[in-house]
mmCIF file of N, CA and C in Angstrom:
data_model
loop_
_atom_site.group_PDB
_atom_site.id
_atom_site.type_symbol
_atom_site.label_atom_id
_atom_site.label_comp_id
_atom_site.label_asym_id
_atom_site.label_seq_id
_atom_site.Cartn_x
_atom_site.Cartn_y
_atom_site.Cartn_z
ATOM 1 N N MET A 19 -44.890 44.842 32.378
ATOM 2 C CA MET A 19 -45.680 43.933 33.119
ATOM 3 C C MET A 19 -45.447 42.478 32.711
ATOM 4 N N PHE A 20 -45.179 42.282 31.452
ATOM 5 C CA PHE A 20 -44.944 40.923 31.014
ATOM 6 C C PHE A 20 -43.496 40.557 31.288
ATOM 7 N N HIS A 21 -43.321 39.392 31.794
ATOM 8 C CA HIS A 21 -41.970 38.908 32.059
ATOM 9 C C HIS A 21 -41.654 37.801 31.069
ATOM 10 N N THR A 22 -40.517 37.921 30.496
ATOM 11 C CA THR A 22 -40.071 36.847 29.610
ATOM 12 C C THR A 22 -39.027 36.033 30.355
ATOM 13 N N PHE A 23 -39.212 34.780 30.298
ATOM 14 C CA PHE A 23 -38.291 33.890 30.994
ATOM 15 C C PHE A 23 -37.342 33.289 29.963
ATOM 16 N N ARG A 24 -36.104 33.376 30.262
ATOM 17 C CA ARG A 24 -35.095 32.785 29.390
ATOM 18 C C ARG A 24 -34.743 31.401 29.897
ATOM 19 N N LYS A 25 -34.487 30.570 28.951
ATOM 20 C CA LYS A 25 -34.027 29.243 29.330
ATOM 21 C C LYS A 25 -32.580 29.366 29.792
ATOM 22 N N ALA A 26 -32.240 28.591 30.753
ATOM 23 C CA ALA A 26 -30.866 28.605 31.234
ATOM 24 C C ALA A 26 -29.965 27.971 30.183
ATOM 25 N N ALA A 27 -28.816 28.585 29.979
ATOM 26 C CA ALA A 27 -27.856 28.049 29.015
ATOM 27 C C ALA A 27 -27.304 26.734 29.553
ATOM 28 N N PRO A 28 -27.066 25.790 28.658
ATOM 29 C CA PRO A 28 -26.508 24.523 29.117
ATOM 30 C C PRO A 28 -25.110 24.770 29.689
ATOM 31 N N PRO A 29 -24.707 24.001 30.657
ATOM 32 C CA PRO A 29 -23.378 24.209 31.239
ATOM 33 C C PRO A 29 -22.298 23.905 30.205
ATOM 34 N N ARG A 30 -21.289 24.733 30.191
ATOM 35 C CA ARG A 30 -20.190 24.540 29.247
ATOM 36 C C ARG A 30 -19.170 23.600 29.852
ATOM 37 N N LEU A 31 -18.636 22.776 29.004
ATOM 38 C CA LEU A 31 -17.592 21.872 29.463
ATOM 39 C C LEU A 31 -16.287 22.657 29.530
ATOM 40 N N ARG A 32 -15.717 22.731 30.666
ATOM 41 C CA ARG A 32 -14.450 23.442 30.827
ATOM 42 C C ARG A 32 -13.397 22.422 31.215
ATOM 43 N N HIS A 33 -12.760 21.926 30.222
ATOM 44 C CA HIS A 33 -11.690 20.965 30.427
ATOM 45 C C HIS A 33 -10.602 21.319 29.433
ATOM 46 N N PRO A 34 -9.332 21.191 29.800
ATOM 47 C CA PRO A 34 -8.262 21.554 28.858
ATOM 48 C C PRO A 34 -8.348 20.802 27.534
ATOM 49 N N ALA A 35 -8.730 19.539 27.569
ATOM 50 C CA ALA A 35 -8.838 18.767 26.327
ATOM 51 C C ALA A 35 -9.972 19.298 25.454
ATOM 52 N N THR A 36 -11.080 19.686 26.079
ATOM 53 C CA THR A 36 -12.208 20.233 25.329
ATOM 54 C C THR A 36 -11.835 21.583 24.729
ATOM 55 N N ASP A 37 -11.152 22.410 25.508
ATOM 56 C CA ASP A 37 -10.707 23.709 24.986
ATOM 57 C C ASP A 37 -9.757 23.528 23.808
ATOM 58 N N PHE A 38 -8.842 22.579 23.924
ATOM 59 C CA PHE A 38 -7.910 22.311 22.838
ATOM 60 C C PHE A 38 -8.652 21.838 21.592
ATOM 61 N N LEU A 39 -9.607 20.934 21.773
ATOM 62 C CA LEU A 39 -10.361 20.399 20.641
ATOM 63 C C LEU A 39 -11.140 21.495 19.933
ATOM 64 N N VAL A 40 -11.787 22.372 20.696
ATOM 65 C CA VAL A 40 -12.557 23.463 20.093
ATOM 66 C C VAL A 40 -11.622 24.405 19.330
ATOM 67 N N THR A 41 -10.506 24.766 19.923
ATOM 68 C CA THR A 41 -9.546 25.645 19.259
ATOM 69 C C THR A 41 -8.989 24.989 17.999
ATOM 70 N N PHE A 42 -8.663 23.703 18.089
ATOM 71 C CA PHE A 42 -8.129 22.977 16.946
ATOM 72 C C PHE A 42 -9.137 22.926 15.802
ATOM 73 N N LEU A 43 -10.394 22.626 16.123
ATOM 74 C CA LEU A 43 -11.413 22.538 15.077
ATOM 75 C C LEU A 43 -11.694 23.893 14.448
ATOM 76 N N LYS A 44 -11.695 24.953 15.258
ATOM 77 C CA LYS A 44 -11.884 26.297 14.692
ATOM 78 C C LYS A 44 -10.763 26.640 13.732
ATOM 79 N N ALA A 45 -9.534 26.291 14.100
ATOM 80 C CA ALA A 45 -8.394 26.566 13.221
ATOM 81 C C ALA A 45 -8.498 25.764 11.928
ATOM 82 N N ARG A 46 -8.938 24.512 12.021
ATOM 83 C CA ARG A 46 -9.088 23.686 10.816
ATOM 84 C C ARG A 46 -10.162 24.233 9.883
ATOM 85 N N VAL A 47 -11.265 24.672 10.468
ATOM 86 C CA VAL A 47 -12.342 25.237 9.658
ATOM 87 C C VAL A 47 -11.861 26.507 8.976
ATOM 88 N N GLU A 48 -11.174 27.344 9.705
ATOM 89 C CA GLU A 48 -10.668 28.585 9.122
ATOM 90 C C GLU A 48 -9.661 28.302 8.018
ATOM 91 N N ARG A 49 -8.787 27.326 8.231
ATOM 92 C CA ARG A 49 -7.797 26.980 7.211
ATOM 93 C C ARG A 49 -8.489 26.396 5.973
ATOM 94 N N ALA A 50 -9.529 25.599 6.185
ATOM 95 C CA ALA A 50 -10.256 25.020 5.053
ATOM 96 C C ALA A 50 -10.982 26.091 4.255
ATOM 97 N N ARG A 51 -11.510 27.085 4.940
ATOM 98 C CA ARG A 51 -12.227 28.155 4.243
ATOM 99 C C ARG A 51 -11.282 29.067 3.477
ATOM 100 N N SER A 52 -10.082 29.257 3.986
ATOM 101 C CA SER A 52 -9.161 30.189 3.344
ATOM 102 C C SER A 52 -8.206 29.504 2.375
ATOM 103 N N ALA A 53 -8.275 28.182 2.257
ATOM 104 C CA ALA A 53 -7.329 27.458 1.420
ATOM 105 C C ALA A 53 -7.618 27.627 -0.064
ATOM 106 N N GLY A 54 -8.752 28.087 -0.439
ATOM 107 C CA GLY A 54 -9.091 28.222 -1.844
ATOM 108 C C GLY A 54 -9.765 26.968 -2.362
ATOM 109 N N THR A 55 -9.962 26.933 -3.660
ATOM 110 C CA THR A 55 -10.693 25.814 -4.252
ATOM 111 C C THR A 55 -9.777 24.778 -4.875
ATOM 112 N N ASP A 56 -8.465 24.979 -4.808
ATOM 113 C CA ASP A 56 -7.557 24.018 -5.427
ATOM 114 C C ASP A 56 -7.673 22.633 -4.797
ATOM 115 N N ARG A 57 -7.774 22.608 -3.483
ATOM 116 C CA ARG A 57 -7.864 21.311 -2.817
ATOM 117 C C ARG A 57 -9.176 20.616 -3.160
ATOM 118 N N GLY A 58 -10.258 21.367 -3.276
ATOM 119 C CA GLY A 58 -11.537 20.775 -3.641
ATOM 120 C C GLY A 58 -11.523 20.232 -5.057
ATOM 121 N N ALA A 59 -10.903 20.983 -5.961
ATOM 122 C CA ALA A 59 -10.805 20.527 -7.349
ATOM 123 C C ALA A 59 -9.956 19.270 -7.435
ATOM 124 N N SER A 60 -8.886 19.225 -6.671
ATOM 125 C CA SER A 60 -8.039 18.042 -6.662
ATOM 126 C C SER A 60 -8.799 16.837 -6.129
ATOM 127 N N ALA A 61 -9.595 17.041 -5.096
ATOM 128 C CA ALA A 61 -10.380 15.940 -4.539
ATOM 129 C C ALA A 61 -11.391 15.428 -5.561
ATOM 130 N N ILE A 62 -12.011 16.335 -6.290
ATOM 131 C CA ILE A 62 -12.978 15.931 -7.316
ATOM 132 C C ILE A 62 -12.285 15.143 -8.421
ATOM 133 N N GLU A 63 -11.079 15.571 -8.804
ATOM 134 C CA GLU A 63 -10.333 14.829 -9.820
ATOM 135 C C GLU A 63 -10.048 13.412 -9.355
ATOM 136 N N TRP A 64 -9.662 13.251 -8.095
ATOM 137 C CA TRP A 64 -9.391 11.914 -7.575
ATOM 138 C C TRP A 64 -10.649 11.066 -7.527
ATOM 139 N N VAL A 65 -11.767 11.657 -7.225
ATOM 140 C CA VAL A 65 -13.031 10.909 -7.213
ATOM 141 C C VAL A 65 -13.366 10.429 -8.622
ATOM 142 N N VAL A 66 -13.172 11.291 -9.607
ATOM 143 C CA VAL A 66 -13.449 10.904 -10.994
ATOM 144 C C VAL A 66 -12.504 9.791 -11.440
ATOM 145 N N ILE A 67 -11.215 9.924 -11.104
ATOM 146 C CA ILE A 67 -10.246 8.884 -11.465
ATOM 147 C C ILE A 67 -10.611 7.565 -10.800
ATOM 148 N N ALA A 68 -10.981 7.622 -9.523
ATOM 149 C CA ALA A 68 -11.359 6.397 -8.809
ATOM 150 C C ALA A 68 -12.600 5.766 -9.438
ATOM 151 N N ALA A 69 -13.561 6.582 -9.849
ATOM 152 C CA ALA A 69 -14.776 6.058 -10.473
ATOM 153 C C ALA A 69 -14.450 5.369 -11.798
ATOM 154 N N VAL A 70 -13.545 5.951 -12.564
ATOM 155 C CA VAL A 70 -13.150 5.339 -13.838
ATOM 156 C C VAL A 70 -12.459 4.004 -13.583
ATOM 157 N N VAL A 71 -11.560 3.972 -12.604
ATOM 158 C CA VAL A 71 -10.855 2.729 -12.289
ATOM 159 C C VAL A 71 -11.839 1.657 -11.818
ATOM 160 N N VAL A 72 -12.791 2.031 -10.976
ATOM 161 C CA VAL A 72 -13.799 1.071 -10.516
ATOM 162 C C VAL A 72 -14.617 0.553 -11.692
ATOM 163 N N GLY A 73 -14.967 1.419 -12.620
ATOM 164 C CA GLY A 73 -15.707 0.993 -13.808
ATOM 165 C C GLY A 73 -14.919 0.011 -14.654
ATOM 166 N N ILE A 74 -13.627 0.279 -14.835
ATOM 167 C CA ILE A 74 -12.781 -0.621 -15.615
ATOM 168 C C ILE A 74 -12.659 -1.977 -14.923
ATOM 169 N N VAL A 75 -12.446 -1.954 -13.607
ATOM 170 C CA VAL A 75 -12.337 -3.203 -12.859
ATOM 171 C C VAL A 75 -13.639 -3.993 -12.945
ATOM 172 N N ALA A 76 -14.768 -3.322 -12.854
ATOM 173 C CA ALA A 76 -16.053 -4.006 -12.953
ATOM 174 C C ALA A 76 -16.230 -4.636 -14.336
ATOM 175 N N ALA A 77 -15.842 -3.913 -15.386
ATOM 176 C CA ALA A 77 -15.970 -4.457 -16.742
ATOM 177 C C ALA A 77 -15.081 -5.680 -16.923
ATOM 178 N N VAL A 78 -13.857 -5.612 -16.430
ATOM 179 C CA VAL A 78 -12.947 -6.756 -16.534
ATOM 180 C C VAL A 78 -13.497 -7.934 -15.738
ATOM 181 N N ALA A 79 -14.067 -7.671 -14.574
ATOM 182 C CA ALA A 79 -14.632 -8.740 -13.758
ATOM 183 C C ALA A 79 -15.791 -9.433 -14.477
ATOM 184 N N VAL A 80 -16.620 -8.659 -15.165
ATOM 185 C CA VAL A 80 -17.737 -9.243 -15.905
ATOM 186 C C VAL A 80 -17.217 -10.109 -17.048
ATOM 187 N N VAL A 81 -16.204 -9.636 -17.767
ATOM 188 C CA VAL A 81 -15.648 -10.406 -18.880
ATOM 189 C C VAL A 81 -15.031 -11.710 -18.378
ATOM 190 N N ILE A 82 -14.250 -11.618 -17.300
ATOM 191 C CA ILE A 82 -13.627 -12.826 -16.753
ATOM 192 C C ILE A 82 -14.685 -13.790 -16.232
ATOM 193 N N SER A 83 -15.681 -13.259 -15.549
ATOM 194 C CA SER A 83 -16.749 -14.108 -15.020
ATOM 195 C C SER A 83 -17.481 -14.836 -16.136
ATOM 196 N N GLN A 84 -17.780 -14.129 -17.208
ATOM 197 C CA GLN A 84 -18.475 -14.744 -18.342
ATOM 198 C C GLN A 84 -17.610 -15.815 -18.992
ATOM 199 N N ALA A 85 -16.296 -15.547 -19.131
ATOM 200 C CA ALA A 85 -15.395 -16.534 -19.729
ATOM 201 C C ALA A 85 -15.305 -17.780 -18.851
ATOM 202 N N LEU A 86 -15.220 -17.579 -17.536
ATOM 203 C CA LEU A 86 -15.177 -18.734 -16.637
ATOM 204 C C LEU A 86 -16.474 -19.531 -16.674
ATOM 205 N N GLU A 87 -17.594 -18.835 -16.742
ATOM 206 C CA GLU A 87 -18.881 -19.524 -16.802
ATOM 207 C C GLU A 87 -19.015 -20.340 -18.080
ATOM 208 N N ASP A 88 -18.592 -19.758 -19.203
ATOM 209 C CA ASP A 88 -18.653 -20.480 -20.476
ATOM 210 C C ASP A 88 -17.752 -21.714 -20.445
ATOM 211 N N ARG A 89 -16.554 -21.547 -19.890
ATOM 212 C CA ARG A 89 -15.619 -22.679 -19.832
ATOM 213 C C ARG A 89 -16.147 -23.756 -18.882
ATOM 214 N N ALA A 90 -16.761 -23.342 -17.756
ATOM 215 C CA ALA A 90 -17.322 -24.313 -16.823
ATOM 216 C C ALA A 90 -18.458 -25.088 -17.478
ATOM 217 N N ASP A 91 -19.282 -24.412 -18.258
ATOM 218 C CA ASP A 91 -20.359 -25.097 -18.986
ATOM 219 C C ASP A 91 -19.781 -26.099 -19.975
ATOM 220 N N SER A 92 -18.704 -25.702 -20.644
ATOM 221 C CA SER A 92 -18.069 -26.590 -21.614
ATOM 222 C C SER A 92 -17.515 -27.834 -20.933
ATOM 223 N N VAL A 93 -16.871 -27.643 -19.784
ATOM 224 C CA VAL A 93 -16.329 -28.781 -19.048
ATOM 225 C C VAL A 93 -17.473 -29.660 -18.538
ATOM 226 N N GLY A 94 -18.541 -29.044 -18.054
ATOM 227 C CA GLY A 94 -19.690 -29.819 -17.583
ATOM 228 C C GLY A 94 -20.308 -30.641 -18.695
ATOM 229 N N ASP A 95 -20.435 -30.042 -19.888
ATOM 230 C CA ASP A 95 -20.976 -30.781 -21.034
ATOM 231 C C ASP A 95 -20.063 -31.937 -21.413
ATOM 232 N N CYS A 96 -18.768 -31.722 -21.332
ATOM 233 C CA CYS A 96 -17.804 -32.763 -21.673
ATOM 234 C C CYS A 96 -17.901 -33.917 -20.681
ATOM 235 N N ILE A 97 -18.013 -33.570 -19.391
ATOM 236 C CA ILE A 97 -18.099 -34.618 -18.364
ATOM 237 C C ILE A 97 -19.383 -35.438 -18.532
ATOM 238 N N SER A 98 -20.484 -34.763 -18.806
ATOM 239 C CA SER A 98 -21.738 -35.502 -18.971
ATOM 240 C C SER A 98 -21.747 -36.292 -20.273
ATOM 241 N N GLY A 99 -20.949 -35.915 -21.257
ATOM 242 C CA GLY A 99 -20.915 -36.620 -22.534
ATOM 243 C C GLY A 99 -19.939 -37.772 -22.564
ATOM 244 N N ILE A 100 -19.116 -37.918 -21.537
ATOM 245 C CA ILE A 100 -18.124 -39.000 -21.530
ATOM 246 C C ILE A 100 -18.811 -40.364 -21.525
ATOM 247 N N ASP A 101 -19.898 -40.467 -20.801
ATOM 248 C CA ASP A 101 -20.606 -41.748 -20.750
ATOM 249 C C ASP A 101 -21.125 -42.145 -22.138
ATOM 250 N N GLY A 102 -21.402 -41.165 -22.974
ATOM 251 C CA GLY A 102 -21.913 -41.463 -24.302
ATOM 252 C C GLY A 102 -20.815 -41.737 -25.310
ATOM 253 N N GLY A 103 -19.576 -41.705 -24.887
ATOM 254 C CA GLY A 103 -18.469 -42.024 -25.775
ATOM 255 C C GLY A 103 -17.972 -40.840 -26.583
ATOM 256 N N SER A 104 -18.345 -39.613 -26.235
ATOM 257 C CA SER A 104 -17.880 -38.469 -27.012
ATOM 258 C C SER A 104 -16.465 -38.099 -26.590
ATOM 259 N N ASP A 105 -15.771 -37.463 -27.528
ATOM 260 C CA ASP A 105 -14.399 -37.037 -27.294
ATOM 261 C C ASP A 105 -14.413 -35.585 -26.838
ATOM 262 N N CYS A 106 -13.686 -35.254 -25.779
ATOM 263 C CA CYS A 106 -13.696 -33.893 -25.207
ATOM 264 C C CYS A 106 -12.372 -33.192 -25.461
ATOM 265 N N ASN A 107 -12.138 -32.842 -26.682
ATOM 266 C CA ASN A 107 -10.945 -32.049 -27.004
ATOM 267 C C ASN A 107 -11.325 -30.579 -26.958
ATOM 268 N N PRO A 108 -10.517 -29.775 -26.253
ATOM 269 C CA PRO A 108 -10.885 -28.345 -26.145
ATOM 270 C C PRO A 108 -10.784 -27.597 -27.424
#
């Protein structure tokens, strides 16, 4: 006596390009699942290496920035002291 109504399925796109894309993506997913964990481990190694390199670059940037700031302060002090007759030898 009770009737259940089903929702109509959305229309499927039937186009050769869409069919190709779906087939291509299914093949890629299957290849990724069956490839093993070597590729994932390699990707993780590259991420770790990249993180280390970024850390080193950041540390060098901080050191250079601090050295430039100190030297700029020294030059600024020298320029402001010229009027007072001080000698600015580095």
